[in-house]
CSV table of C-alpha atoms in Angstrom, one decimal:
chain,number,residue,atom,x,y,z
A,1,MET,CA,78.2,13.0,90.1
A,2,ALA,CA,76.3,9.8,90.7
A,3,ILE,CA,76.4,8.1,94.3
A,4,GLU,CA,77.5,4.7,94.0
A,5,ALA,CA,75.9,1.9,95.9
A,6,ASN,CA,78.1,0.1,98.3
A,7,ARG,CA,77.4,-3.3,100.1
A,8,THR,CA,75.8,-1.8,103.1
A,9,ASP,CA,73.2,0.2,101.0
A,10,ARG,CA,72.2,-3.2,99.3
A,11,PHE,CA,71.9,-4.9,102.8
A,12,ARG,CA,69.8,-2.3,104.1
A,13,ALA,CA,67.7,-2.2,100.9
A,14,ILE,CA,67.0,-5.9,101.5
A,15,LEU,CA,66.4,-5.0,105.2
A,16,VAL,CA,63.7,-2.7,104.3
A,17,LEU,CA,62.0,-4.9,102.0
A,18,ALA,CA,61.8,-7.6,104.7
A,19,ALA,CA,60.8,-5.1,107.4
A,20,THR,CA,57.6,-3.9,105.2
A,21,LEU,CA,56.9,-7.7,104.8
A,22,GLY,CA,57.4,-8.2,108.5
A,23,THR,CA,55.2,-5.3,109.4
A,24,MET,CA,52.4,-6.3,107.0
A,25,ALA,CA,52.3,-9.9,108.3
A,26,PHE,CA,52.6,-8.9,111.9
A,27,ASN,CA,49.6,-6.6,111.4
A,28,TRP,CA,47.4,-9.2,109.4
A,29,LEU,CA,48.1,-11.6,112.3
A,30,ALA,CA,47.0,-8.9,114.9
A,31,ALA,CA,43.9,-8.4,112.3
A,32,VAL,CA,42.7,-12.0,112.6
A,33,GLY,CA,43.3,-12.2,116.5
A,34,ARG,CA,46.5,-14.1,116.6
A,35,VAL,CA,48.2,-11.2,118.9
A,36,ALA,CA,46.8,-11.9,122.9
A,37,ASN,CA,43.9,-13.4,121.3
A,38,THR,CA,42.0,-10.2,120.2
A,39,THR,CA,41.8,-7.6,117.4
A,40,PRO,CA,42.5,-3.6,117.5
A,41,GLY,CA,38.9,-3.0,116.9
A,42,GLU,CA,38.0,-5.2,120.1
A,43,ILE,CA,40.5,-3.2,122.1
A,44,SER,CA,38.9,0.2,120.5
A,45,ALA,CA,35.5,-0.8,121.5
A,46,LYS,CA,36.5,-1.1,125.1
A,47,TYR,CA,37.4,2.6,125.2
A,48,PRO,CA,34.7,4.4,123.1
A,49,THR,CA,35.6,8.2,122.1
A,50,LEU,CA,33.6,10.9,120.4
A,51,VAL,CA,36.4,10.9,117.8
A,52,THR,CA,36.7,7.3,117.0
A,53,PRO,CA,36.2,6.6,113.3
A,54,ALA,CA,33.9,4.4,111.9
A,55,GLY,CA,35.5,0.7,111.1
A,56,PHE,CA,35.3,1.5,107.5
A,57,ALA,CA,38.1,4.2,107.7
A,58,PHE,CA,40.9,2.0,108.8
A,59,SER,CA,40.5,0.3,105.4
A,60,ILE,CA,42.8,3.0,104.3
A,61,TRP,CA,45.6,0.5,105.6
A,62,SER,CA,45.3,-1.4,102.6
A,63,LEU,CA,46.3,1.3,100.4
A,64,ILE,CA,49.2,2.5,102.7
A,65,TYR,CA,50.6,-0.9,103.0
A,66,LEU,CA,50.1,-1.3,99.1
A,67,GLY,CA,52.5,2.1,98.8
A,68,LEU,CA,54.9,0.9,101.1
A,69,LEU,CA,55.3,-2.3,99.6
A,70,VAL,CA,55.5,-0.5,96.1
A,71,PHE,CA,58.4,1.9,97.8
A,72,SER,CA,60.4,-1.1,99.3
A,73,ILE,CA,60.5,-2.6,95.8
A,74,TYR,CA,61.1,0.6,94.2
A,75,GLN,CA,64.1,1.3,96.4
A,76,VAL,CA,65.8,-2.0,96.0
A,77,LEU,CA,66.1,-1.8,92.5
A,78,PRO,CA,69.8,-1.2,91.4
A,79,ALA,CA,69.2,2.5,90.1
A,80,ASN,CA,67.7,3.3,93.4
A,81,ILE,CA,70.2,1.6,95.9
A,82,ALA,CA,72.3,4.5,96.7
A,83,ARG,CA,69.5,7.3,96.1
A,84,TYR,CA,67.4,6.2,99.1
A,85,ARG,CA,70.2,5.4,101.6
A,86,GLY,CA,69.0,8.6,103.7
A,87,ILE,CA,65.9,7.3,104.5
A,88,ARG,CA,66.1,3.6,105.0
A,89,SER,CA,67.1,3.6,109.0
A,90,PRO,CA,64.3,5.9,109.9
A,91,TYR,CA,62.0,3.6,107.6
A,92,ILE,CA,63.0,0.6,109.4
A,93,LEU,CA,62.5,2.2,112.9
A,94,SER,CA,59.3,3.3,111.5
A,95,CYS,CA,58.0,-0.5,111.0
A,96,ALA,CA,59.5,-1.3,114.6
A,97,LEU,CA,57.2,1.6,116.0
A,98,ASN,CA,54.4,0.6,113.9
A,99,CYS,CA,54.6,-3.3,115.3
A,100,GLY,CA,55.5,-2.1,118.7
A,101,TRP,CA,52.2,0.0,118.7
A,102,VAL,CA,49.8,-2.9,117.7
A,103,TYR,CA,51.7,-5.4,120.3
A,104,PHE,CA,51.2,-2.8,123.1
A,105,TRP,CA,47.6,-1.7,121.9
A,106,HIS,CA,46.6,-5.7,122.2
A,107,PHE,CA,47.8,-5.7,125.6
A,108,GLU,CA,46.0,-2.6,126.5
A,109,GLN,CA,48.9,-0.4,127.3
A,110,ILE,CA,47.5,2.8,126.0
A,111,ALA,CA,50.0,5.3,127.2
A,112,VAL,CA,52.5,3.2,125.9
A,113,CYS,CA,50.7,3.5,122.7
A,114,MET,CA,50.5,7.0,123.0
A,115,MET,CA,54.3,7.5,123.2
A,116,LEU,CA,54.9,5.0,120.2
A,117,ILE,CA,52.5,6.8,117.9
A,118,ALA,CA,54.0,10.1,118.5
A,119,ALA,CA,57.4,8.9,118.0
A,120,LEU,CA,56.1,7.2,114.8
A,121,CYS,CA,54.8,10.6,113.5
A,122,ILE,CA,58.2,12.2,114.2
A,123,THR,CA,59.9,9.4,112.1
A,124,LEU,CA,57.5,10.0,109.5
A,125,PHE,CA,57.7,13.8,109.4
A,126,PHE,CA,61.4,13.2,109.1
A,127,ILE,CA,61.0,10.6,106.6
A,128,ASN,CA,58.8,13.2,104.5
A,129,LEU,CA,61.1,16.0,104.5
A,130,LYS,CA,64.1,13.7,103.5
A,131,VAL,CA,62.3,12.2,100.6
A,132,ALA,CA,61.1,15.3,99.4
A,133,GLU,CA,64.6,16.4,99.3
A,134,ILE,CA,65.8,13.3,97.7
A,135,ASP,CA,63.0,13.4,95.0
A,136,SER,CA,62.5,16.8,94.3
A,137,ASP,CA,63.2,16.0,90.6
A,138,GLY,CA,61.2,12.6,90.7
A,139,GLY,CA,59.9,9.5,92.0
A,140,TYR,CA,56.8,11.1,93.4
A,141,TRP,CA,54.4,8.3,93.0
A,142,PRO,CA,56.4,5.2,94.4
A,143,VAL,CA,58.1,7.0,97.2
A,144,GLN,CA,56.5,10.4,98.4
A,145,ALA,CA,52.7,9.4,97.7
A,146,PRO,CA,53.1,6.4,100.3
A,147,PHE,CA,54.7,8.4,102.7
A,148,SER,CA,52.4,11.5,102.6
A,149,LEU,CA,49.4,9.1,103.1
A,150,TYR,CA,51.0,7.3,105.9
A,151,PHE,CA,52.0,10.3,107.5
A,152,GLY,CA,48.6,11.9,107.1
A,153,TRP,CA,47.0,8.8,108.5
A,154,ILE,CA,49.1,8.3,111.5
A,155,THR,CA,48.7,11.9,112.6
A,156,ALA,CA,44.8,11.7,112.5
A,157,ALA,CA,45.2,8.3,114.3
A,158,ALA,CA,47.5,10.2,117.2
A,159,ILE,CA,44.8,12.3,117.9
A,160,VAL,CA,42.4,9.4,118.2
A,161,ASN,CA,44.9,7.8,120.4
A,162,PHE,CA,45.2,10.5,122.8
A,163,ALA,CA,41.3,10.5,123.2
A,164,VAL,CA,41.5,6.9,123.8
A,165,MET,CA,44.1,7.5,126.6
A,166,LEU,CA,41.9,9.9,128.1
A,167,ALA,CA,39.4,7.2,128.4
A,168,PHE,CA,41.7,4.5,129.6
A,169,LEU,CA,43.0,6.8,132.3
A,170,GLY,CA,39.3,7.3,133.2
A,171,TYR,CA,39.1,11.0,132.7
A,172,ARG,CA,35.2,12.0,133.1
A,173,THR,CA,33.4,15.1,132.2
A,174,SER,CA,30.3,16.6,131.5
A,175,ALA,CA,28.8,15.8,128.1
A,176,ASN,CA,29.1,19.3,126.9
A,177,THR,CA,32.6,19.4,127.8
A,178,GLU,CA,33.4,16.0,126.1
A,179,THR,CA,31.6,17.3,123.2
A,180,LEU,CA,33.6,20.4,123.1
A,181,ILE,CA,36.9,18.5,123.6
A,182,ALA,CA,36.0,16.0,120.4
A,183,VAL,CA,35.3,19.2,118.4
A,184,SER,CA,38.6,20.7,119.3
A,185,LEU,CA,40.4,17.4,118.0
A,186,VAL,CA,38.4,17.5,114.9
A,187,LEU,CA,39.7,21.0,114.1
A,188,LEU,CA,43.0,20.0,115.5
A,189,ALA,CA,43.3,17.2,112.8
A,190,ALA,CA,42.1,19.8,110.1
A,191,ILE,CA,44.3,22.3,111.0
A,192,LEU,CA,47.4,19.9,110.8
A,193,GLY,CA,46.3,18.8,107.3
A,194,LEU,CA,46.0,22.5,106.2
A,195,ALA,CA,49.3,23.6,107.8
A,196,VAL,CA,51.4,20.7,106.3
A,197,ARG,CA,49.9,21.5,102.9
A,198,ALA,CA,50.8,25.0,103.3
A,199,ILE,CA,54.2,25.0,104.8
A,200,TRP,CA,55.8,21.9,103.2
A,201,SER,CA,53.6,21.7,100.2
A,202,ASN,CA,52.7,18.0,100.7
A,203,TYR,CA,49.2,17.9,99.0
A,204,LEU,CA,48.7,14.3,99.8
A,205,PHE,CA,48.8,14.7,103.7
A,206,PRO,CA,45.4,16.0,104.0
A,207,LEU,CA,43.5,13.1,102.2
A,208,PRO,CA,44.0,10.9,105.0
A,209,ILE,CA,42.8,13.5,107.5
A,210,ALA,CA,40.0,14.0,105.4
A,211,TRP,CA,39.1,10.3,105.5
A,212,ALA,CA,39.4,10.0,109.2
A,213,LEU,CA,37.3,12.9,109.8
A,214,THR,CA,34.5,11.3,107.4
A,215,GLY,CA,34.9,8.2,109.3
A,216,ILE,CA,34.3,10.2,112.7
A,217,ALA,CA,31.3,12.0,111.3
A,218,VAL,CA,29.6,8.8,110.3
A,219,LYS,CA,30.2,7.1,113.5
A,220,GLN,CA,29.1,10.2,115.3
A,221,SER,CA,26.1,11.3,113.2
A,222,GLY,CA,24.0,11.9,116.2
A,223,GLN,CA,26.4,14.5,117.2
A,224,THR,CA,25.6,17.8,115.6
A,225,LEU,CA,28.6,19.7,116.5
A,226,ILE,CA,30.9,16.9,115.7
A,227,VAL,CA,29.6,16.2,112.5
A,228,THR,CA,29.7,19.8,111.3
A,229,ALA,CA,33.2,20.4,112.6
A,230,ALA,CA,34.2,17.1,110.8
A,231,ALA,CA,32.4,18.3,107.5
A,232,ILE,CA,34.1,21.7,107.7
A,233,GLY,CA,37.7,19.8,108.2
A,234,VAL,CA,37.0,17.5,105.3
A,235,ILE,CA,36.0,20.2,102.9
A,236,ALA,CA,39.0,22.3,104.0
A,237,CYS,CA,41.3,19.4,103.5
A,238,LEU,CA,39.9,18.3,100.1
A,239,ILE,CA,40.3,22.1,98.9
A,240,ALA,CA,43.7,22.0,100.3
A,241,THR,CA,44.5,18.8,98.3
A,242,LEU,CA,42.6,19.7,95.3
A,243,SER,CA,44.4,23.2,94.8
A,244,VAL,CA,47.4,21.8,93.0
A,245,VAL,CA,45.1,20.5,90.3
A,246,LEU,CA,43.4,23.8,90.2
A,247,ARG,CA,46.7,25.7,90.1
A,248,LEU,CA,46.2,27.7,93.1
A,249,PRO,CA,49.2,27.8,95.5
A,250,SER,CA,52.2,26.1,93.9
A,251,SER,CA,53.7,22.8,95.1
A,252,ARG,CA,57.0,21.8,95.5
A,253,PHE,CA,56.1,18.2,95.0
A,254,GLN,CA,56.1,17.4,91.3
A,255,ALA,CA,54.0,14.4,90.2
């Protein structure tokens, strides 16, 4: 029996679209220096780490926001109003956490940002589980794909945020120890990519992690151990994603 949409469903569907547009607008304002007269890149440059990706890696946001916009339009269609009622509230929360992170980042509240991005990770994890349950029989590209990419990138970003927080707090250690910490964080990102792929059959999740690791390798091209670890992580994540094409482990996600 089909679930019928009610007035609350319609209102929240419109609110989702508004939240997406608002988040995109706020991030654009931040990117052009209209929030605290600085940009995310300028703040990042104040706290360099060995796992901060090269600037080009952040271009993935364009793809993520395009995907979220597609989802927002898709879920507001009459046929989908009732279908996605279970993820609208957490999605709106994710938009608030996203904007909150940007705001506090620009005011260099790095520890607060760490808490916000951790909360965003948890929220996206829940959304991905819920979407996989709702769309087990369809709706992959306009819904599951954007959230998989978003979740993967935020997971990698949270690891980088942790390293930035250490720099912000003035944590100092030897060069060798710093390198080992960076290698450990790189491998952690790769392991998380493989784990989510293996446990929840989310074969797009490793892709943004591979992209982030590529950015790290390029930025840290003089650090042999970090580049090697990143290369291993990239290869592993790509194999994990391509395994669905090569018909290796079966996937519950259906494109």
